[in-house]
């Protein structure tokens, strides 16, 4: 028996309500939608409110009412709420990780990591409550004192994807709260449960009613309304580049601040002097971890021709060895995709790759037999002889799917790596320090790894992408709180007494 207490005991198939003004509330229309376990879609994880615009208005009104009181609460006190949150998350880690595996399929080891990210962010951001620094800057004039102070943005609308159901809501919400904002959070419909659990725990940690409100429901309807609402001062969205562009257009019209973290087509460069075993392990983890459903997933491997065959053979062997199944089983290494629609979408890319003339080395099919029958499983897939112009080399697949592109030199490798609209995460494997440093200069992406996978963000390092992977903002690290504040420049004159 685990000694960990349950938050509110979560039963399979339970109905969950929105969290508005510190209370659980049903949607005005009384409608719900279900979320199912992608390892066995017959299992209903829960029913969630199919919220309407009236529910969104309630959530925004609650945030407006609560914001000024929260903003005038001393920042160290706001930080203490987050510290208590970190302790609660630690206490409930196992329970939350299990719920997350049920909700979106990734294996327990990874869902524990997802919760751990939220814990680490809560601890890190809690400390910012005692810093929340402005600057003092010398004035160019006599008897004058200049300084800057940080001011909350106001009401922040946060929209999150399904692949990190707790980590991403946490790494946006915690700094937004620390900065004195009130938040309306709309999680993805595939994974609403963990965001509601986050709200429940924050409330228990002492967050006043209305400072965080969570509503669930259709992304298009609620998302559009949230993004264009006159009372919303800032939108922070993580999602696809397509939705990001749409959101940026709406925000641009109203000059609303908008921070976007979007898709990727992340490359690993393997030069002829690379440690091949290390490169293969890193690509297998980067491409097939989280079933390839990470914004930083390895999706292209740009390999020097001299080592192409050896690399491909070892990667195929690694892919074929992976234990695939229900992520609750501790022996499983790769879980299902998030839903059956994603199986279809990934399989379409297999067909595209074959039509484009790339060579399928392994995978390329859904798993449907026996224990896979009710799930959303897809075989780890490797294509080789992929050329930079092909769709499978340019478009985000978001599944366990990797393309090998052969090149003949460092220069060609960089050119190919940069030849997509995205710029999130790129890795290079080489033992030549000169090429490692040249790559840090030449690669067009927000995250660069040397001799490590394209995934593996650390919460105290800035996180974000270049080009179509974002709009220039950075999350996590020291930028996290700043992102959710306005800067005020203050000029104080103290002329001598007459
Ligand atoms: P998505 O774009 O389909 O949805 C993201 C969120 O936007 C969801 O909550 C959705 O309901 C909402 N949404 C949908 N239509 C909207 C609209 N018209 N207005 C406002 N909101 C709307 O993305 P997804 O499928 O949930 O997640 C996968 C994508 O997210 C991938 O492209 C992945 O690369 C990206 N992602 C990026 C990062 C990053 O930090 N760069 C991290 C994780 C995921």
Coordinates of C-alpha atoms and ligand atoms in Angstrom, one line a residue:
X1 CA 0.0 0.0 0.0
X2 CA 1.3 3.4 -0.9
X3 CA 1.4 5.9 2.0
X4 CA 0.7 8.8 -0.4
X5 CA -2.7 10.3 0.2
X6 CA -5.0 11.0 -2.7
X7 CA -5.8 14.6 -3.5
X8 CA -9.5 14.1 -4.3
X9 CA -9.7 10.4 -5.0
X10 CA -9.8 10.1 -8.8
X11 CA -12.1 7.4 -10.0
X12 CA -12.1 6.0 -13.5
X13 CA -14.9 7.5 -15.6
X14 CA -15.5 10.3 -13.1
X15 CA -16.9 13.7 -14.2
X16 CA -14.6 16.7 -13.7
X17 CA -15.8 20.3 -13.5
X18 CA -14.1 23.6 -14.4
X19 CA -12.2 25.4 -11.7
X20 CA -13.5 28.9 -11.5
X21 CA -13.3 31.5 -8.7
X22 CA -11.9 28.8 -6.4
X23 CA -14.8 26.4 -6.9
X24 CA -15.8 23.4 -9.1
X25 CA -18.4 24.4 -11.6
X26 CA -20.3 22.6 -14.4
X27 CA -20.5 24.2 -17.8
X28 CA -23.7 26.3 -18.4
X29 CA -24.9 23.9 -21.2
X30 CA -24.4 20.8 -19.0
X31 CA -22.5 19.1 -21.7
X32 CA -19.3 17.0 -21.3
X33 CA -16.8 15.2 -23.4
X34 CA -14.8 12.1 -22.6
X35 CA -11.0 11.6 -22.4
X36 CA -9.9 8.0 -23.1
X37 CA -6.7 6.0 -22.3
X38 CA -4.8 5.7 -25.6
X39 CA -3.3 2.4 -24.6
X40 CA -6.9 1.1 -24.4
X41 CA -9.4 3.5 -25.8
X42 CA -12.3 1.5 -24.2
X43 CA -11.1 2.9 -20.8
X44 CA -12.7 6.3 -20.1
X45 CA -10.3 8.4 -18.0
X46 CA -12.9 10.9 -17.2
X47 CA -15.7 13.2 -18.5
X48 CA -14.8 16.9 -18.8
X49 CA -16.9 20.1 -19.2
X50 CA -17.6 21.1 -22.8
X51 CA -17.5 24.7 -21.8
X52 CA -19.2 27.5 -23.6
X53 CA -18.4 31.2 -24.1
X54 CA -20.5 31.9 -21.0
X55 CA -18.2 29.7 -18.9
X56 CA -15.2 31.6 -20.4
X57 CA -16.8 34.9 -19.4
X58 CA -17.2 33.6 -15.8
X59 CA -13.5 32.5 -15.7
X60 CA -12.3 35.9 -17.0
X61 CA -14.6 37.8 -14.6
X62 CA -13.2 35.7 -11.7
X63 CA -9.6 36.5 -12.8
X64 CA -10.4 40.2 -13.1
X65 CA -11.9 40.3 -9.6
X66 CA -8.9 38.5 -8.0
X67 CA -6.0 40.1 -9.9
X68 CA -5.4 43.4 -8.0
X69 CA -5.5 41.7 -4.6
X70 CA -3.0 39.1 -5.8
X71 CA -0.7 41.8 -7.4
X72 CA -0.5 43.7 -4.1
X73 CA 0.3 40.5 -2.1
X74 CA 4.1 40.8 -1.4
X75 CA 6.0 38.8 -4.0
X76 CA 7.8 36.6 -1.4
X77 CA 4.4 35.6 -0.1
X78 CA 3.3 34.7 -3.7
X79 CA 6.5 32.6 -3.9
X80 CA 5.6 30.8 -0.7
X81 CA 2.4 29.5 -2.3
X82 CA 4.6 28.0 -5.1
X83 CA 6.9 26.4 -2.6
X84 CA 4.0 24.8 -0.8
X85 CA 2.9 23.7 -4.3
X86 CA 6.2 22.0 -4.9
X87 CA 5.9 20.0 -1.7
X88 CA 2.3 19.0 -2.6
X89 CA 3.4 17.9 -6.0
X90 CA 6.2 15.8 -4.4
X91 CA 3.7 14.2 -2.1
X92 CA 1.4 13.3 -4.9
X93 CA 4.0 12.6 -7.6
X94 CA 3.3 8.9 -8.1
X95 CA -0.5 9.3 -8.2
X96 CA -0.2 12.2 -10.7
X97 CA 2.3 10.3 -12.9
X98 CA -0.1 7.3 -13.0
X99 CA -3.0 9.5 -14.0
X100 CA -0.9 11.1 -16.7
X101 CA 0.1 7.8 -18.2
X102 CA -3.6 6.8 -18.3
X103 CA -4.5 10.1 -19.9
X104 CA -1.9 10.4 -22.6
X105 CA 0.0 7.2 -22.8
X106 CA 3.7 8.0 -22.2
X107 CA 5.5 5.6 -20.0
X108 CA 5.6 6.0 -16.2
X109 CA 9.3 6.9 -16.2
X110 CA 8.5 9.9 -18.4
X111 CA 5.3 11.0 -16.6
X112 CA 7.3 11.0 -13.4
X113 CA 9.8 13.3 -15.2
X114 CA 6.9 15.5 -16.3
X115 CA 5.7 15.9 -12.7
X116 CA 9.3 16.4 -11.6
X117 CA 9.7 19.3 -14.0
X118 CA 6.7 21.0 -12.4
X119 CA 8.2 20.4 -9.0
X120 CA 11.5 21.9 -10.1
X121 CA 9.9 24.9 -11.7
X122 CA 7.8 25.5 -8.6
X123 CA 10.9 25.5 -6.4
X124 CA 12.9 27.7 -8.8
X125 CA 10.1 30.2 -9.3
X126 CA 9.2 30.4 -5.6
X127 CA 12.7 31.8 -5.0
X128 CA 12.2 34.5 -7.6
X129 CA 9.6 36.0 -5.2
X130 CA 12.5 37.2 -3.1
X131 CA 14.4 38.5 -6.2
X132 CA 11.8 39.9 -8.7
X133 CA 14.5 42.5 -9.3
X134 CA 14.4 45.8 -11.2
X135 CA 17.5 47.8 -11.9
X136 CA 19.0 51.1 -10.7
X137 CA 20.7 52.9 -13.6
X138 CA 22.8 56.1 -13.2
X139 CA 21.0 59.2 -14.5
X140 CA 22.7 61.5 -17.0
X141 CA 21.5 64.5 -15.0
X142 CA 22.4 65.8 -11.6
X143 CA 20.1 65.1 -8.6
X144 CA 18.2 62.4 -10.4
X145 CA 17.7 58.8 -9.6
X146 CA 16.6 56.2 -12.2
X147 CA 15.3 52.7 -11.7
X148 CA 13.1 50.1 -13.3
X149 CA 10.4 48.1 -11.6
X150 CA 8.5 45.0 -12.9
X151 CA 4.7 45.2 -13.1
X152 CA 2.3 42.3 -13.7
X153 CA 0.8 42.2 -17.2
X154 CA -2.7 41.7 -15.7
X155 CA -4.8 38.8 -16.9
X156 CA -3.0 36.1 -18.8
X157 CA -4.6 33.5 -21.0
X158 CA -2.6 30.3 -21.1
X159 CA -3.3 27.6 -23.8
X160 CA -1.4 24.3 -23.6
X161 CA -0.8 21.2 -25.7
X162 CA -1.3 17.6 -24.6
X163 CA 2.2 16.2 -24.7
X164 CA 3.4 17.6 -21.4
X165 CA 0.1 17.7 -19.4
X166 CA 1.6 19.0 -16.2
X167 CA 5.0 20.4 -17.0
X168 CA 3.9 22.9 -19.7
X169 CA 0.9 24.3 -17.8
X170 CA 3.2 24.6 -14.7
X171 CA 6.1 26.3 -16.5
X172 CA 3.8 28.9 -17.8
X173 CA 1.4 29.3 -14.9
X174 CA 3.9 29.4 -12.0
X175 CA 5.9 32.4 -13.3
X176 CA 2.8 34.2 -14.4
X177 CA 1.4 33.8 -10.9
X178 CA 4.7 34.8 -9.2
X179 CA 4.7 38.0 -11.3
X180 CA 1.3 39.0 -9.8
X181 CA -1.0 38.1 -12.7
X182 CA -4.3 36.2 -12.6
X183 CA -4.6 33.3 -15.1
X184 CA -7.2 31.7 -17.2
X185 CA -5.9 28.3 -18.4
X186 CA -7.3 26.2 -21.2
X187 CA -5.6 22.8 -21.5
X188 CA -5.7 20.6 -24.5
X189 CA -8.8 18.4 -24.8
X190 CA -6.7 15.2 -24.9
X191 CA -5.3 15.9 -21.5
X192 CA -7.5 18.1 -19.3
X193 CA -7.1 16.1 -16.1
X194 CA -3.6 17.1 -15.0
X195 CA -4.3 20.8 -15.4
X196 CA -7.3 20.5 -13.2
X197 CA -5.2 18.6 -10.7
X198 CA -2.7 21.4 -10.8
X199 CA -5.4 23.9 -10.0
X200 CA -6.7 21.8 -7.1
X201 CA -3.2 21.5 -5.6
X202 CA -2.5 25.2 -6.0
X203 CA -5.7 26.0 -4.2
X204 CA -4.6 23.7 -1.4
X205 CA -1.3 25.4 -1.4
X206 CA -3.1 28.7 -0.6
X207 CA -3.6 30.4 -3.9
X208 CA -6.6 32.8 -3.4
X209 CA -9.8 32.1 -5.3
X210 CA -10.0 33.4 -8.8
X211 CA -6.2 33.9 -9.3
X212 CA -6.1 30.7 -11.4
X213 CA -9.1 29.5 -13.4
X214 CA -9.1 26.4 -15.5
X215 CA -11.8 25.7 -18.2
X216 CA -11.9 22.7 -20.5
X217 CA -13.6 22.4 -23.9
X218 CA -13.2 22.9 -27.7
X219 CA -9.9 24.6 -28.6
X220 CA -11.2 26.5 -31.6
X221 CA -14.2 28.0 -29.8
X222 CA -12.7 28.8 -26.4
X223 CA -9.2 29.4 -27.7
X224 CA -10.4 32.0 -30.2
X225 CA -12.6 33.7 -27.7
X226 CA -9.8 33.8 -25.0
X227 CA -7.2 35.1 -27.5
X228 CA -9.5 37.9 -28.7
X229 CA -11.0 38.9 -25.4
X230 CA -10.6 42.6 -24.5
X231 CA -9.9 41.8 -20.8
X232 CA -7.0 39.5 -21.6
X233 CA -3.7 41.3 -21.5
X234 CA -1.4 38.5 -22.7
X235 CA -1.6 35.1 -24.3
X236 CA 1.0 32.4 -23.8
X237 CA 0.5 29.4 -26.1
X238 CA 2.4 26.2 -26.7
X239 CA 1.1 24.3 -29.7
X240 CA 1.4 23.8 -33.4
X241 CA 2.8 26.4 -35.7
X242 CA -0.5 26.5 -37.6
X243 CA -2.5 27.4 -34.4
X244 CA 0.3 29.8 -33.3
X245 CA 0.1 31.8 -36.6
X246 CA -3.6 32.1 -36.2
X247 CA -3.3 33.2 -32.5
X248 CA -0.5 35.7 -33.4
X249 CA -2.8 37.3 -36.1
X250 CA -5.6 37.9 -33.6
X251 CA -3.2 39.2 -31.0
X252 CA -1.5 41.4 -33.6
X253 CA -4.7 43.1 -34.5
X254 CA -5.4 44.1 -30.9
X255 CA -1.7 44.7 -30.0
X256 CA -2.0 42.0 -27.3
X257 CA 1.2 40.5 -26.0
X258 CA 1.6 37.0 -27.2
X259 CA 4.3 34.4 -26.4
X260 CA 4.4 31.4 -28.7
X261 CA 6.2 28.1 -28.4
X262 CA 5.5 26.1 -31.5
X263 CA 6.5 23.1 -33.6
X264 CA 9.9 21.7 -34.6
X265 CA 11.6 19.5 -37.2
X266 CA 14.6 18.8 -35.1
X267 CA 17.8 17.4 -36.5
X268 CA 20.8 15.5 -35.2
X269 CA 24.0 15.9 -37.2
X270 CA 26.3 12.9 -37.1
X271 CA 29.8 13.6 -38.4
X272 CA 32.3 11.0 -39.5
X273 CA 34.3 11.2 -36.3
X274 CA 31.2 10.9 -34.0
X275 CA 30.9 8.3 -31.2
X276 CA 28.3 6.2 -33.1
X277 CA 27.0 4.3 -30.1
X278 CA 26.4 7.5 -28.3
X279 CA 24.7 9.0 -31.4
X280 CA 22.5 6.0 -31.9
X281 CA 21.4 5.9 -28.2
X282 CA 20.6 9.6 -28.3
X283 CA 18.7 9.4 -31.6
X284 CA 16.7 6.4 -30.4
X285 CA 15.7 8.3 -27.2
X286 CA 15.2 11.6 -29.0
X287 CA 13.0 10.1 -31.8
X288 CA 11.0 7.4 -29.9
X289 CA 10.9 8.8 -26.4
X290 CA 7.3 10.1 -25.6
X291 CA 6.5 8.1 -28.8
X292 CA 8.1 11.0 -30.8
X293 CA 5.5 13.4 -29.5
X294 CA 7.8 16.1 -28.2
X295 CA 8.3 19.5 -29.8
X296 CA 12.0 18.7 -29.5
X297 CA 11.8 15.2 -30.8
X298 CA 14.5 14.1 -33.2
X299 CA 12.9 13.9 -36.6
X300 CA 15.9 14.1 -39.0
X301 CA 19.3 12.5 -38.7
X302 CA 21.8 14.2 -41.0
X303 CA 24.6 11.6 -41.3
X304 CA 28.0 11.8 -43.0
X305 CA 28.0 9.2 -45.9
X306 CA 31.0 7.5 -44.5
X307 CA 29.1 6.3 -41.4
X308 CA 25.5 6.2 -42.9
X309 CA 25.3 2.5 -43.2
X310 CA 26.7 1.7 -39.8
X311 CA 24.5 4.3 -38.1
X312 CA 21.3 3.2 -39.9
X313 CA 22.0 -0.5 -39.0
X314 CA 22.4 0.3 -35.4
X315 CA 19.4 2.6 -35.2
X316 CA 17.1 0.0 -36.9
X317 CA 18.3 -2.6 -34.3
X318 CA 17.5 -0.1 -31.5
X319 CA 14.1 0.6 -32.9
X320 CA 13.2 -3.0 -33.3
X321 CA 14.2 -3.8 -29.8
X322 CA 11.9 -1.3 -28.1
X323 CA 9.3 -2.8 -25.8
X324 CA 6.0 -1.2 -26.9
X325 CA 2.8 -1.3 -24.9
X326 CA 0.8 0.2 -22.0
X327 CA 3.1 2.8 -20.3
X328 CA 1.9 1.6 -16.8
X329 CA 3.9 -1.6 -17.3
X330 CA 7.4 -0.8 -15.9
X331 CA 9.0 -2.9 -18.6
X332 CA 7.5 -0.9 -21.5
X333 CA 9.8 1.6 -23.2
X334 CA 7.4 3.2 -25.7
X335 CA 3.7 3.9 -25.2
X336 CA 0.9 4.6 -27.6
X337 CA 0.3 7.8 -29.6
X338 CA -2.2 10.2 -27.9
X339 CA -5.2 9.0 -29.9
X340 CA -6.2 6.9 -33.0
X341 CA -6.4 10.0 -35.1
X342 CA -2.7 10.5 -34.6
X343 CA -2.0 6.9 -35.8
X344 CA -3.7 7.8 -39.1
X345 CA -1.8 11.1 -39.4
X346 CA 1.6 9.4 -38.8
X347 CA 0.8 6.6 -41.2
X348 CA 0.0 9.1 -43.9
X349 CA 3.6 10.3 -43.6
X350 CA 4.8 6.7 -44.1
X351 CA 2.9 6.7 -47.3
X352 CA 4.2 10.1 -48.3
X353 CA 7.8 8.9 -47.6
X354 CA 7.3 5.9 -49.9
X355 CA 5.7 8.0 -52.6
X356 CA 8.6 10.5 -52.4
X357 CA 11.1 7.6 -53.0
X358 CA 12.7 7.4 -49.6
X359 CA 13.6 3.9 -48.3
X360 CA 11.6 2.5 -45.4
X361 CA 14.1 0.6 -43.2
X362 CA 11.7 -0.5 -40.3
X363 CA 8.3 0.2 -38.9
X364 CA 5.8 2.1 -41.1
X365 CA 2.7 0.4 -39.7
X366 CA 0.2 0.6 -36.9
X367 CA 0.3 -2.2 -34.2
X368 CA -3.2 -3.7 -34.1
X369 CA -2.9 -7.3 -33.0
X370 CA -3.8 -8.8 -29.6
X371 CA -3.0 -6.4 -26.7
X372 CA -2.6 -3.5 -29.2
X373 CA -6.1 -3.9 -30.6
X374 CA -7.8 -1.2 -28.6
X375 CA -4.9 1.2 -28.5
X376 CA -3.2 3.9 -30.6
X377 CA 0.1 2.1 -31.3
X378 CA 2.5 2.7 -34.1
X379 CA 5.8 0.9 -34.9
X380 CA 9.0 3.0 -34.5
X381 CA 9.7 4.0 -38.1
X382 CA 13.0 4.8 -39.8
X383 CA 13.4 6.1 -43.4
X384 CA 16.8 6.5 -45.1
X385 CA 17.9 8.1 -48.4
X386 CA 15.7 11.1 -47.6
X387 CA 16.4 14.3 -49.4
X388 CA 16.0 17.8 -48.0
X389 CA 13.1 18.8 -50.3
X390 CA 10.9 15.8 -49.3
X391 CA 7.9 16.5 -47.1
X392 CA 9.1 13.9 -44.6
X393 CA 12.2 16.1 -44.2
X394 CA 10.3 19.3 -43.8
X395 CA 7.1 18.7 -42.0
X396 CA 6.5 17.9 -38.3
X397 CA 5.3 14.3 -38.1
X398 CA 4.9 14.2 -34.3
X399 CA 5.2 10.4 -34.0
X400 CA 7.9 7.7 -33.7
X401 CA 9.3 8.5 -37.1
X402 CA 12.8 9.5 -38.1
X403 CA 14.3 10.4 -41.5
X404 CA 18.0 9.8 -42.3
X405 CA 19.5 12.3 -44.7
X406 CA 23.1 11.5 -46.0
X407 CA 25.5 14.4 -46.5
X408 CA 29.2 14.6 -47.6
X409 CA 30.6 17.4 -45.4
X410 CA 30.1 19.6 -42.3
X411 CA 29.1 22.5 -44.6
X412 CA 26.4 20.4 -46.3
X413 CA 25.2 19.1 -42.9
X414 CA 24.6 22.6 -41.6
X415 CA 22.9 23.7 -44.8
X416 CA 20.5 20.7 -44.6
X417 CA 19.9 21.2 -40.9
X418 CA 18.9 24.8 -41.5
X419 CA 16.7 24.0 -44.5
X420 CA 13.4 23.9 -42.7
X421 CA 11.0 26.6 -41.6
X422 CA 11.6 25.5 -37.9
X423 CA 14.4 26.3 -35.5
X424 CA 13.7 24.6 -32.1
X425 CA 16.4 22.1 -31.2
X426 CA 19.4 20.7 -33.1
X427 CA 22.2 18.4 -31.9
X428 CA 25.6 17.6 -33.3
X429 CA 27.7 14.5 -32.6
X430 CA 31.4 15.1 -33.2
X431 CA 34.7 14.7 -31.3
X432 CA 36.2 17.6 -33.1
X433 CA 35.9 20.6 -30.9
X434 CA 36.3 23.0 -33.9
X435 CA 33.2 21.6 -35.6
X436 CA 31.3 21.7 -32.3
X437 CA 32.0 25.4 -31.9
X438 CA 31.3 26.2 -35.6
X439 CA 28.0 24.4 -35.2
X440 CA 27.0 26.6 -32.2
X441 CA 27.5 29.5 -34.5
X442 CA 26.0 28.1 -37.6
X443 CA 22.9 26.2 -36.5
X444 CA 19.6 28.2 -36.6
X445 CA 17.8 27.0 -33.5
X446 CA 17.0 28.1 -30.0
X447 CA 18.4 24.9 -28.4
X448 CA 21.7 23.4 -29.5
X449 CA 23.1 20.2 -28.0
X450 CA 26.7 18.9 -28.5
X451 CA 27.0 15.1 -28.1
X452 CA 23.5 14.9 -26.5
X453 CA 19.9 14.2 -27.8
X454 CA 17.7 17.1 -29.1
X455 CA 15.6 16.7 -25.9
X456 CA 16.6 17.4 -22.3
X457 CA 15.8 20.9 -21.4
X458 CA 16.8 22.0 -17.9
X459 CA 14.4 24.3 -16.1
X460 CA 16.9 26.9 -15.2
X461 CA 18.0 27.3 -18.9
X462 CA 16.0 29.5 -21.3
X463 CA 13.8 27.4 -23.6
X464 CA 12.4 28.4 -27.0
X465 CA 12.8 28.3 -30.7
X466 CA 13.8 30.5 -33.7
X467 CA 12.1 30.9 -37.0
X468 CA 8.6 29.2 -37.1
X469 CA 9.2 27.4 -33.8
X470 CA 8.1 30.5 -31.9
X471 CA 8.0 34.3 -31.9
X472 CA 11.2 35.1 -30.0
X473 CA 10.1 34.6 -26.4
X474 CA 11.9 32.3 -24.1
X475 CA 10.4 30.3 -21.2
X476 CA 12.0 28.8 -18.1
X477 CA 15.3 30.1 -16.7
X478 CA 15.7 33.7 -15.6
X479 CA 13.4 34.9 -18.4
X480 CA 10.4 33.1 -17.0
X481 CA 9.1 35.7 -14.7
X482 CA 10.2 38.7 -16.8
X483 CA 8.1 37.4 -19.7
X484 CA 4.9 37.9 -17.6
X485 CA 5.7 41.4 -16.5
X486 CA 5.7 44.9 -17.9
X487 CA 8.8 47.1 -17.3
X488 CA 8.3 50.5 -15.8
X489 CA 11.1 53.0 -16.0
X490 CA 11.1 55.5 -13.1
X491 CA 12.8 58.8 -13.0
X492 CA 13.0 60.7 -9.7
X493 CA 14.4 64.2 -9.4
X494 CA 15.6 65.6 -6.1
X495 CA 16.7 69.2 -6.8
X496 CA 18.5 71.0 -4.0
X497 CA 16.2 72.9 -1.5
X498 CA 16.0 76.6 -2.5
Ligands
LIG1 P1 -2.4 22.3 -31.2 O1 -1.9 23.5 -31.8 O2 -3.4 21.5 -31.9 O3 -3.2 22.8 -29.8 C1 -2.5 23.5 -28.8 C2 -3.6 24.2 -28.0 O4 -4.2 25.2 -28.7 C3 -4.7 23.2 -27.5 O5 -5.0 23.6 -26.1 C4 -5.8 23.6 -28.4 O6 -7.1 23.3 -27.9 C5 -5.6 25.0 -28.6 N1 -6.2 25.6 -29.8 C6 -6.7 24.9 -30.9 N2 -7.2 25.8 -31.8 C7 -7.1 27.0 -31.3 C8 -7.5 28.4 -31.7 N3 -8.1 28.6 -32.9 N4 -7.2 29.4 -30.9 C9 -6.6 29.2 -29.7 N5 -6.2 28.0 -29.2 C10 -6.5 26.9 -30.0 O7 -1.2 21.5 -30.7 P2 -1.2 20.1 -30.0 O8 -1.6 19.0 -30.9 O9 -2.0 20.1 -28.7 O10 0.3 19.9 -29.6 C11 1.3 19.5 -30.5 C12 2.0 20.7 -31.0 O11 2.6 21.5 -30.0 C13 3.2 20.3 -31.9 O12 3.3 21.1 -33.0 C14 4.4 20.5 -31.0 O13 5.6 20.7 -31.6 C15 3.9 21.7 -30.2 N6 4.7 21.9 -29.0 C16 5.6 22.8 -28.9 C17 6.3 23.0 -27.7 C18 7.4 24.1 -27.6 O14 7.7 24.4 -26.5 N7 7.9 24.6 -28.6 C19 6.1 22.1 -26.6 C20 5.2 21.1 -26.8 C21 4.4 21.0 -28.0

